[in-house]
Each structure stands twice: as structure tokens, then as C-alpha cells.
mmCIF file of the C-alpha atoms, coordinates in Angstrom:
data_MODEL
# 
_entry.id   MODEL 
# 
loop_
_atom_site.group_PDB 
_atom_site.id 
_atom_site.type_symbol 
_atom_site.label_atom_id 
_atom_site.label_alt_id 
_atom_site.label_comp_id 
_atom_site.label_asym_id 
_atom_site.label_entity_id 
_atom_site.label_seq_id 
_atom_site.pdbx_PDB_ins_code 
_atom_site.Cartn_x 
_atom_site.Cartn_y 
_atom_site.Cartn_z 
_atom_site.occupancy 
_atom_site.B_iso_or_equiv 
_atom_site.pdbx_formal_charge 
_atom_site.auth_seq_id 
_atom_site.auth_comp_id 
_atom_site.auth_asym_id 
_atom_site.auth_atom_id 
_atom_site.pdbx_PDB_model_num 
ATOM 1   C CA . MET A 1 1   ? -31.781 7.232  -29.932 1.00 0.00 ? 1   MET A CA 1 
ATOM 2   C CA . LYS A 1 2   ? -33.708 8.764  -32.820 1.00 0.00 ? 2   LYS A CA 1 
ATOM 3   C CA . GLU A 1 3   ? -33.881 5.378  -34.548 1.00 0.00 ? 3   GLU A CA 1 
ATOM 4   C CA . ILE A 1 4   ? -35.514 3.855  -31.462 1.00 0.00 ? 4   ILE A CA 1 
ATOM 5   C CA . ILE A 1 5   ? -37.981 6.734  -31.161 1.00 0.00 ? 5   ILE A CA 1 
ATOM 6   C CA . LEU A 1 6   ? -38.987 6.461  -34.824 1.00 0.00 ? 6   LEU A CA 1 
ATOM 7   C CA . LYS A 1 7   ? -39.407 2.693  -34.519 1.00 0.00 ? 7   LYS A CA 1 
ATOM 8   C CA . ASP A 1 8   ? -41.551 3.034  -31.376 1.00 0.00 ? 8   ASP A CA 1 
ATOM 9   C CA . PHE A 1 9   ? -43.658 5.742  -33.012 1.00 0.00 ? 9   PHE A CA 1 
ATOM 10  C CA . ALA A 1 10  ? -44.159 3.699  -36.184 1.00 0.00 ? 10  ALA A CA 1 
ATOM 11  C CA . ARG A 1 11  ? -45.379 0.731  -34.122 1.00 0.00 ? 11  ARG A CA 1 
ATOM 12  C CA . SER A 1 12  ? -47.793 2.986  -32.225 1.00 0.00 ? 12  SER A CA 1 
ATOM 13  C CA . LYS A 1 13  ? -49.054 4.488  -35.491 1.00 0.00 ? 13  LYS A CA 1 
ATOM 14  C CA . THR A 1 14  ? -49.640 1.094  -37.094 1.00 0.00 ? 14  THR A CA 1 
ATOM 15  C CA . TYR A 1 15  ? -51.504 -0.324 -34.120 1.00 0.00 ? 15  TYR A CA 1 
ATOM 16  C CA . THR A 1 16  ? -53.559 2.792  -33.363 1.00 0.00 ? 16  THR A CA 1 
ATOM 17  C CA . ILE A 1 17  ? -54.781 3.062  -36.953 1.00 0.00 ? 17  ILE A CA 1 
ATOM 18  C CA . ALA A 1 18  ? -55.495 -0.685 -37.025 1.00 0.00 ? 18  ALA A CA 1 
ATOM 19  C CA . VAL A 1 19  ? -57.677 -0.325 -33.911 1.00 0.00 ? 19  VAL A CA 1 
ATOM 20  C CA . ALA A 1 20  ? -59.633 2.529  -35.528 1.00 0.00 ? 20  ALA A CA 1 
ATOM 21  C CA . GLU A 1 21  ? -60.024 0.562  -38.768 1.00 0.00 ? 21  GLU A CA 1 
ATOM 22  C CA . THR A 1 22  ? -61.207 -2.569 -36.946 1.00 0.00 ? 22  THR A CA 1 
ATOM 23  C CA . MET A 1 23  ? -64.225 -0.945 -35.307 1.00 0.00 ? 23  MET A CA 1 
ATOM 24  C CA . PRO A 1 24  ? -67.226 -1.177 -37.656 1.00 0.00 ? 24  PRO A CA 1 
ATOM 25  C CA . GLU A 1 25  ? -68.512 2.292  -38.546 1.00 0.00 ? 25  GLU A CA 1 
ATOM 26  C CA . LYS A 1 26  ? -71.941 1.403  -37.133 1.00 0.00 ? 26  LYS A CA 1 
ATOM 27  C CA . ASP A 1 27  ? -70.262 1.144  -33.704 1.00 0.00 ? 27  ASP A CA 1 
ATOM 28  C CA . TYR A 1 28  ? -68.365 4.440  -33.835 1.00 0.00 ? 28  TYR A CA 1 
ATOM 29  C CA . SER A 1 29  ? -71.143 5.927  -31.673 1.00 0.00 ? 29  SER A CA 1 
ATOM 30  C CA . PHE A 1 30  ? -70.750 3.189  -29.034 1.00 0.00 ? 30  PHE A CA 1 
ATOM 31  C CA . LYS A 1 31  ? -69.803 4.093  -25.481 1.00 0.00 ? 31  LYS A CA 1 
ATOM 32  C CA . PRO A 1 32  ? -69.815 1.621  -22.598 1.00 0.00 ? 32  PRO A CA 1 
ATOM 33  C CA . VAL A 1 33  ? -71.511 4.074  -20.191 1.00 0.00 ? 33  VAL A CA 1 
ATOM 34  C CA . ASP A 1 34  ? -73.169 7.457  -20.625 1.00 0.00 ? 34  ASP A CA 1 
ATOM 35  C CA . THR A 1 35  ? -70.430 9.384  -18.816 1.00 0.00 ? 35  THR A CA 1 
ATOM 36  C CA . VAL A 1 36  ? -67.613 8.700  -21.322 1.00 0.00 ? 36  VAL A CA 1 
ATOM 37  C CA . TRP A 1 37  ? -66.799 9.564  -24.929 1.00 0.00 ? 37  TRP A CA 1 
ATOM 38  C CA . ASN A 1 38  ? -68.088 7.366  -27.703 1.00 0.00 ? 38  ASN A CA 1 
ATOM 39  C CA . PHE A 1 39  ? -65.542 5.553  -29.887 1.00 0.00 ? 39  PHE A CA 1 
ATOM 40  C CA . MET A 1 40  ? -65.415 8.383  -32.446 1.00 0.00 ? 40  MET A CA 1 
ATOM 41  C CA . GLU A 1 41  ? -64.896 11.049 -29.789 1.00 0.00 ? 41  GLU A CA 1 
ATOM 42  C CA . LEU A 1 42  ? -62.284 8.973  -27.963 1.00 0.00 ? 42  LEU A CA 1 
ATOM 43  C CA . THR A 1 43  ? -60.278 8.282  -31.091 1.00 0.00 ? 43  THR A CA 1 
ATOM 44  C CA . HIS A 1 44  ? -60.572 11.888 -32.259 1.00 0.00 ? 44  HIS A CA 1 
ATOM 45  C CA . HIS A 1 45  ? -59.253 13.017 -28.862 1.00 0.00 ? 45  HIS A CA 1 
ATOM 46  C CA . LEU A 1 46  ? -56.361 10.601 -29.209 1.00 0.00 ? 46  LEU A CA 1 
ATOM 47  C CA . ALA A 1 47  ? -55.395 12.131 -32.576 1.00 0.00 ? 47  ALA A CA 1 
ATOM 48  C CA . TYR A 1 48  ? -55.717 15.726 -31.401 1.00 0.00 ? 48  TYR A CA 1 
ATOM 49  C CA . ALA A 1 49  ? -53.830 15.021 -28.181 1.00 0.00 ? 49  ALA A CA 1 
ATOM 50  C CA . LEU A 1 50  ? -50.938 13.522 -30.150 1.00 0.00 ? 50  LEU A CA 1 
ATOM 51  C CA . ARG A 1 51  ? -50.585 16.768 -32.098 1.00 0.00 ? 51  ARG A CA 1 
ATOM 52  C CA . TRP A 1 52  ? -50.981 18.942 -29.001 1.00 0.00 ? 52  TRP A CA 1 
ATOM 53  C CA . MET A 1 53  ? -48.521 16.912 -26.935 1.00 0.00 ? 53  MET A CA 1 
ATOM 54  C CA . GLN A 1 54  ? -45.976 16.865 -29.768 1.00 0.00 ? 54  GLN A CA 1 
ATOM 55  C CA . ASP A 1 55  ? -46.170 20.655 -29.873 1.00 0.00 ? 55  ASP A CA 1 
ATOM 56  C CA . ASN A 1 56  ? -46.106 21.240 -26.129 1.00 0.00 ? 56  ASN A CA 1 
ATOM 57  C CA . TYR A 1 57  ? -43.807 18.483 -24.860 1.00 0.00 ? 57  TYR A CA 1 
ATOM 58  C CA . VAL A 1 58  ? -41.536 17.525 -27.756 1.00 0.00 ? 58  VAL A CA 1 
ATOM 59  C CA . THR A 1 59  ? -40.985 20.445 -30.129 1.00 0.00 ? 59  THR A CA 1 
ATOM 60  C CA . GLY A 1 60  ? -41.598 23.150 -27.522 1.00 0.00 ? 60  GLY A CA 1 
ATOM 61  C CA . ASN A 1 61  ? -44.114 25.036 -29.703 1.00 0.00 ? 61  ASN A CA 1 
ATOM 62  C CA . LYS A 1 62  ? -46.508 25.858 -26.878 1.00 0.00 ? 62  LYS A CA 1 
ATOM 63  C CA . SER A 1 63  ? -50.134 25.879 -27.977 1.00 0.00 ? 63  SER A CA 1 
ATOM 64  C CA . GLY A 1 64  ? -53.467 26.125 -26.230 1.00 0.00 ? 64  GLY A CA 1 
ATOM 65  C CA . TRP A 1 65  ? -55.927 23.268 -25.959 1.00 0.00 ? 65  TRP A CA 1 
ATOM 66  C CA . LEU A 1 66  ? -58.287 23.987 -28.875 1.00 0.00 ? 66  LEU A CA 1 
ATOM 67  C CA . PRO A 1 67  ? -59.527 20.679 -30.290 1.00 0.00 ? 67  PRO A CA 1 
ATOM 68  C CA . PRO A 1 68  ? -61.376 20.869 -33.600 1.00 0.00 ? 68  PRO A CA 1 
ATOM 69  C CA . GLN A 1 69  ? -64.876 19.554 -34.113 1.00 0.00 ? 69  GLN A CA 1 
ATOM 70  C CA . VAL A 1 70  ? -65.059 15.778 -34.010 1.00 0.00 ? 70  VAL A CA 1 
ATOM 71  C CA . THR A 1 71  ? -64.999 14.154 -37.429 1.00 0.00 ? 71  THR A CA 1 
ATOM 72  C CA . SER A 1 72  ? -68.275 12.771 -38.718 1.00 0.00 ? 72  SER A CA 1 
ATOM 73  C CA . SER A 1 73  ? -67.323 9.465  -40.351 1.00 0.00 ? 73  SER A CA 1 
ATOM 74  C CA . LYS A 1 74  ? -64.946 6.562  -39.960 1.00 0.00 ? 74  LYS A CA 1 
ATOM 75  C CA . LYS A 1 75  ? -63.216 7.525  -43.210 1.00 0.00 ? 75  LYS A CA 1 
ATOM 76  C CA . GLU A 1 76  ? -62.643 11.111 -41.986 1.00 0.00 ? 76  GLU A CA 1 
ATOM 77  C CA . LEU A 1 77  ? -61.382 9.911  -38.622 1.00 0.00 ? 77  LEU A CA 1 
ATOM 78  C CA . ILE A 1 78  ? -58.881 7.482  -40.139 1.00 0.00 ? 78  ILE A CA 1 
ATOM 79  C CA . ALA A 1 79  ? -57.682 10.227 -42.488 1.00 0.00 ? 79  ALA A CA 1 
ATOM 80  C CA . TYR A 1 80  ? -57.291 12.598 -39.497 1.00 0.00 ? 80  TYR A CA 1 
ATOM 81  C CA . LEU A 1 81  ? -55.370 9.963  -37.526 1.00 0.00 ? 81  LEU A CA 1 
ATOM 82  C CA . THR A 1 82  ? -53.134 9.157  -40.484 1.00 0.00 ? 82  THR A CA 1 
ATOM 83  C CA . LEU A 1 83  ? -52.380 12.807 -41.268 1.00 0.00 ? 83  LEU A CA 1 
ATOM 84  C CA . THR A 1 84  ? -51.595 13.462 -37.610 1.00 0.00 ? 84  THR A CA 1 
ATOM 85  C CA . PHE A 1 85  ? -49.249 10.493 -37.293 1.00 0.00 ? 85  PHE A CA 1 
ATOM 86  C CA . ASP A 1 86  ? -47.560 11.303 -40.625 1.00 0.00 ? 86  ASP A CA 1 
ATOM 87  C CA . ALA A 1 87  ? -46.960 14.954 -39.707 1.00 0.00 ? 87  ALA A CA 1 
ATOM 88  C CA . ILE A 1 88  ? -45.545 14.062 -36.295 1.00 0.00 ? 88  ILE A CA 1 
ATOM 89  C CA . GLU A 1 89  ? -43.352 11.333 -37.783 1.00 0.00 ? 89  GLU A CA 1 
ATOM 90  C CA . LYS A 1 90  ? -41.871 13.850 -40.220 1.00 0.00 ? 90  LYS A CA 1 
ATOM 91  C CA . GLU A 1 91  ? -41.171 16.276 -37.364 1.00 0.00 ? 91  GLU A CA 1 
ATOM 92  C CA . LEU A 1 92  ? -39.572 13.544 -35.265 1.00 0.00 ? 92  LEU A CA 1 
ATOM 93  C CA . GLU A 1 93  ? -37.130 12.821 -38.082 1.00 0.00 ? 93  GLU A CA 1 
ATOM 94  C CA . GLU A 1 94  ? -35.900 16.442 -37.874 1.00 0.00 ? 94  GLU A CA 1 
ATOM 95  C CA . ILE A 1 95  ? -35.637 16.853 -34.089 1.00 0.00 ? 95  ILE A CA 1 
ATOM 96  C CA . ASN A 1 96  ? -32.366 16.905 -32.204 1.00 0.00 ? 96  ASN A CA 1 
ATOM 97  C CA . PHE A 1 97  ? -33.435 15.010 -29.105 1.00 0.00 ? 97  PHE A CA 1 
ATOM 98  C CA . THR A 1 98  ? -32.508 16.189 -25.641 1.00 0.00 ? 98  THR A CA 1 
ATOM 99  C CA . ASN A 1 99  ? -33.437 14.276 -22.489 1.00 0.00 ? 99  ASN A CA 1 
ATOM 100 C CA . GLU A 1 100 ? -36.393 16.629 -22.020 1.00 0.00 ? 100 GLU A CA 1 
ATOM 101 C CA . LYS A 1 101 ? -37.671 16.002 -25.564 1.00 0.00 ? 101 LYS A CA 1 
ATOM 102 C CA . ILE A 1 102 ? -37.223 12.243 -25.161 1.00 0.00 ? 102 ILE A CA 1 
ATOM 103 C CA . SER A 1 103 ? -39.229 12.385 -21.948 1.00 0.00 ? 103 SER A CA 1 
ATOM 104 C CA . GLY A 1 104 ? -41.935 14.431 -23.706 1.00 0.00 ? 104 GLY A CA 1 
ATOM 105 C CA . PHE A 1 105 ? -42.043 11.947 -26.566 1.00 0.00 ? 105 PHE A CA 1 
ATOM 106 C CA . TYR A 1 106 ? -42.576 8.979  -24.248 1.00 0.00 ? 106 TYR A CA 1 
ATOM 107 C CA . PHE A 1 107 ? -45.186 10.909 -22.276 1.00 0.00 ? 107 PHE A CA 1 
ATOM 108 C CA . MET A 1 108 ? -47.033 11.483 -25.583 1.00 0.00 ? 108 MET A CA 1 
ATOM 109 C CA . LEU A 1 109 ? -46.725 7.799  -26.480 1.00 0.00 ? 109 LEU A CA 1 
ATOM 110 C CA . GLU A 1 110 ? -47.980 6.746  -23.035 1.00 0.00 ? 110 GLU A CA 1 
ATOM 111 C CA . HIS A 1 111 ? -51.046 8.979  -23.384 1.00 0.00 ? 111 HIS A CA 1 
ATOM 112 C CA . ASN A 1 112 ? -51.715 7.463  -26.805 1.00 0.00 ? 112 ASN A CA 1 
ATOM 113 C CA . ALA A 1 113 ? -51.441 3.936  -25.366 1.00 0.00 ? 113 ALA A CA 1 
ATOM 114 C CA . HIS A 1 114 ? -53.807 4.856  -22.528 1.00 0.00 ? 114 HIS A CA 1 
ATOM 115 C CA . HIS A 1 115 ? -56.588 5.925  -24.882 1.00 0.00 ? 115 HIS A CA 1 
ATOM 116 C CA . ARG A 1 116 ? -55.859 3.205  -27.424 1.00 0.00 ? 116 ARG A CA 1 
ATOM 117 C CA . GLY A 1 117 ? -56.322 0.686  -24.602 1.00 0.00 ? 117 GLY A CA 1 
ATOM 118 C CA . GLN A 1 118 ? -59.722 2.207  -23.934 1.00 0.00 ? 118 GLN A CA 1 
ATOM 119 C CA . ALA A 1 119 ? -60.538 1.902  -27.634 1.00 0.00 ? 119 ALA A CA 1 
ATOM 120 C CA . VAL A 1 120 ? -59.568 -1.783 -27.553 1.00 0.00 ? 120 VAL A CA 1 
ATOM 121 C CA . THR A 1 121 ? -61.975 -2.257 -24.648 1.00 0.00 ? 121 THR A CA 1 
ATOM 122 C CA . TYR A 1 122 ? -64.716 -0.603 -26.731 1.00 0.00 ? 122 TYR A CA 1 
ATOM 123 C CA . LEU A 1 123 ? -63.989 -3.094 -29.522 1.00 0.00 ? 123 LEU A CA 1 
ATOM 124 C CA . ARG A 1 124 ? -64.370 -6.005 -27.118 1.00 0.00 ? 124 ARG A CA 1 
ATOM 125 C CA . CYS A 1 125 ? -67.612 -4.555 -25.714 1.00 0.00 ? 125 CYS A CA 1 
ATOM 126 C CA . CYS A 1 126 ? -68.966 -4.532 -29.287 1.00 0.00 ? 126 CYS A CA 1 
ATOM 127 C CA . GLY A 1 127 ? -67.934 -8.155 -29.818 1.00 0.00 ? 127 GLY A CA 1 
ATOM 128 C CA . VAL A 1 128 ? -65.080 -7.182 -32.153 1.00 0.00 ? 128 VAL A CA 1 
ATOM 129 C CA . THR A 1 129 ? -61.712 -8.911 -31.857 1.00 0.00 ? 129 THR A CA 1 
ATOM 130 C CA . PRO A 1 130 ? -58.995 -6.270 -31.708 1.00 0.00 ? 130 PRO A CA 1 
ATOM 131 C CA . PRO A 1 131 ? -55.988 -6.461 -34.005 1.00 0.00 ? 131 PRO A CA 1 
ATOM 132 C CA . GLU A 1 132 ? -53.043 -8.309 -32.569 1.00 0.00 ? 132 GLU A CA 1 
ATOM 133 C CA . PHE A 1 133 ? -50.531 -6.086 -30.827 1.00 0.00 ? 133 PHE A CA 1 
ATOM 134 C CA . PRO A 1 134 ? -47.329 -5.796 -32.889 1.00 0.00 ? 134 PRO A CA 1 
ATOM 135 C CA . PHE A 1 135 ? -44.401 -6.879 -30.726 1.00 0.00 ? 135 PHE A CA 1 
# 
């Protein structure tokens, strides 16, 4: 099971980072309507939520919701995303998965896909072709 989890996580990592890299930095402040996050805020939330959900639903290290300040550049955001994915990937390699931890992992992945789908919509709104989804 661990092999499947690591493969699914690696695919999510690759595609999520590709989406963030594809958006031109000039459009990181874009938001389709005033009542939602801009691309930077959305993607920053996605990265923080991965870490928080890994702690709370996979490893069982309960933590409060205390997101850090949003990064200020595309380069910083991609570095934050990459560090987050890398740290979680390392933890996943060490976990002995129970049904509860597997469920938590897929809940985390589903949340990531939800916000990544929003980010893809932002790309399209800016006239940017999203990267192809890796099947």
C-alpha cells in the first residue's frame, strides 16, 4: 500500500508544482472575483493545508490552524510548495499505514486536488494553458 501512496503523492506533487510554475508571476495577484483568494493566496493555502492535514490526519500530530504569512514572490511560493511536498514525502516513507492513516492521506490528497483545480481555472481565466495532467 505504501508504494501506491508514494506514487499517488509524487504525481500530485509534480502536477501541483507544475501548475504553480505555469502561472506567470504578473498574474499571481489574479482572482476571478473579489470574494476569493488570489492565485498566490490560494496556492499558499494549498501548501499550508497539506502540512496541516498531514499532521492532523496522517501522522496524528495534532496542531492548530496557524498559517504563516503568504509568500511574496513566485520563487518563494514554489520553494515553499517544494519544501512542503518534500517534507511530507519523507514522512510518508516512514509511516506504518493503518486504515485511518490511509483515509487521512486520501482526504489530504483530495483537498489538494480541490484547490489545484481552482488554480487551473485561474490559469485558464488568465489565458494560460495549464500543464497536462499526468495520468
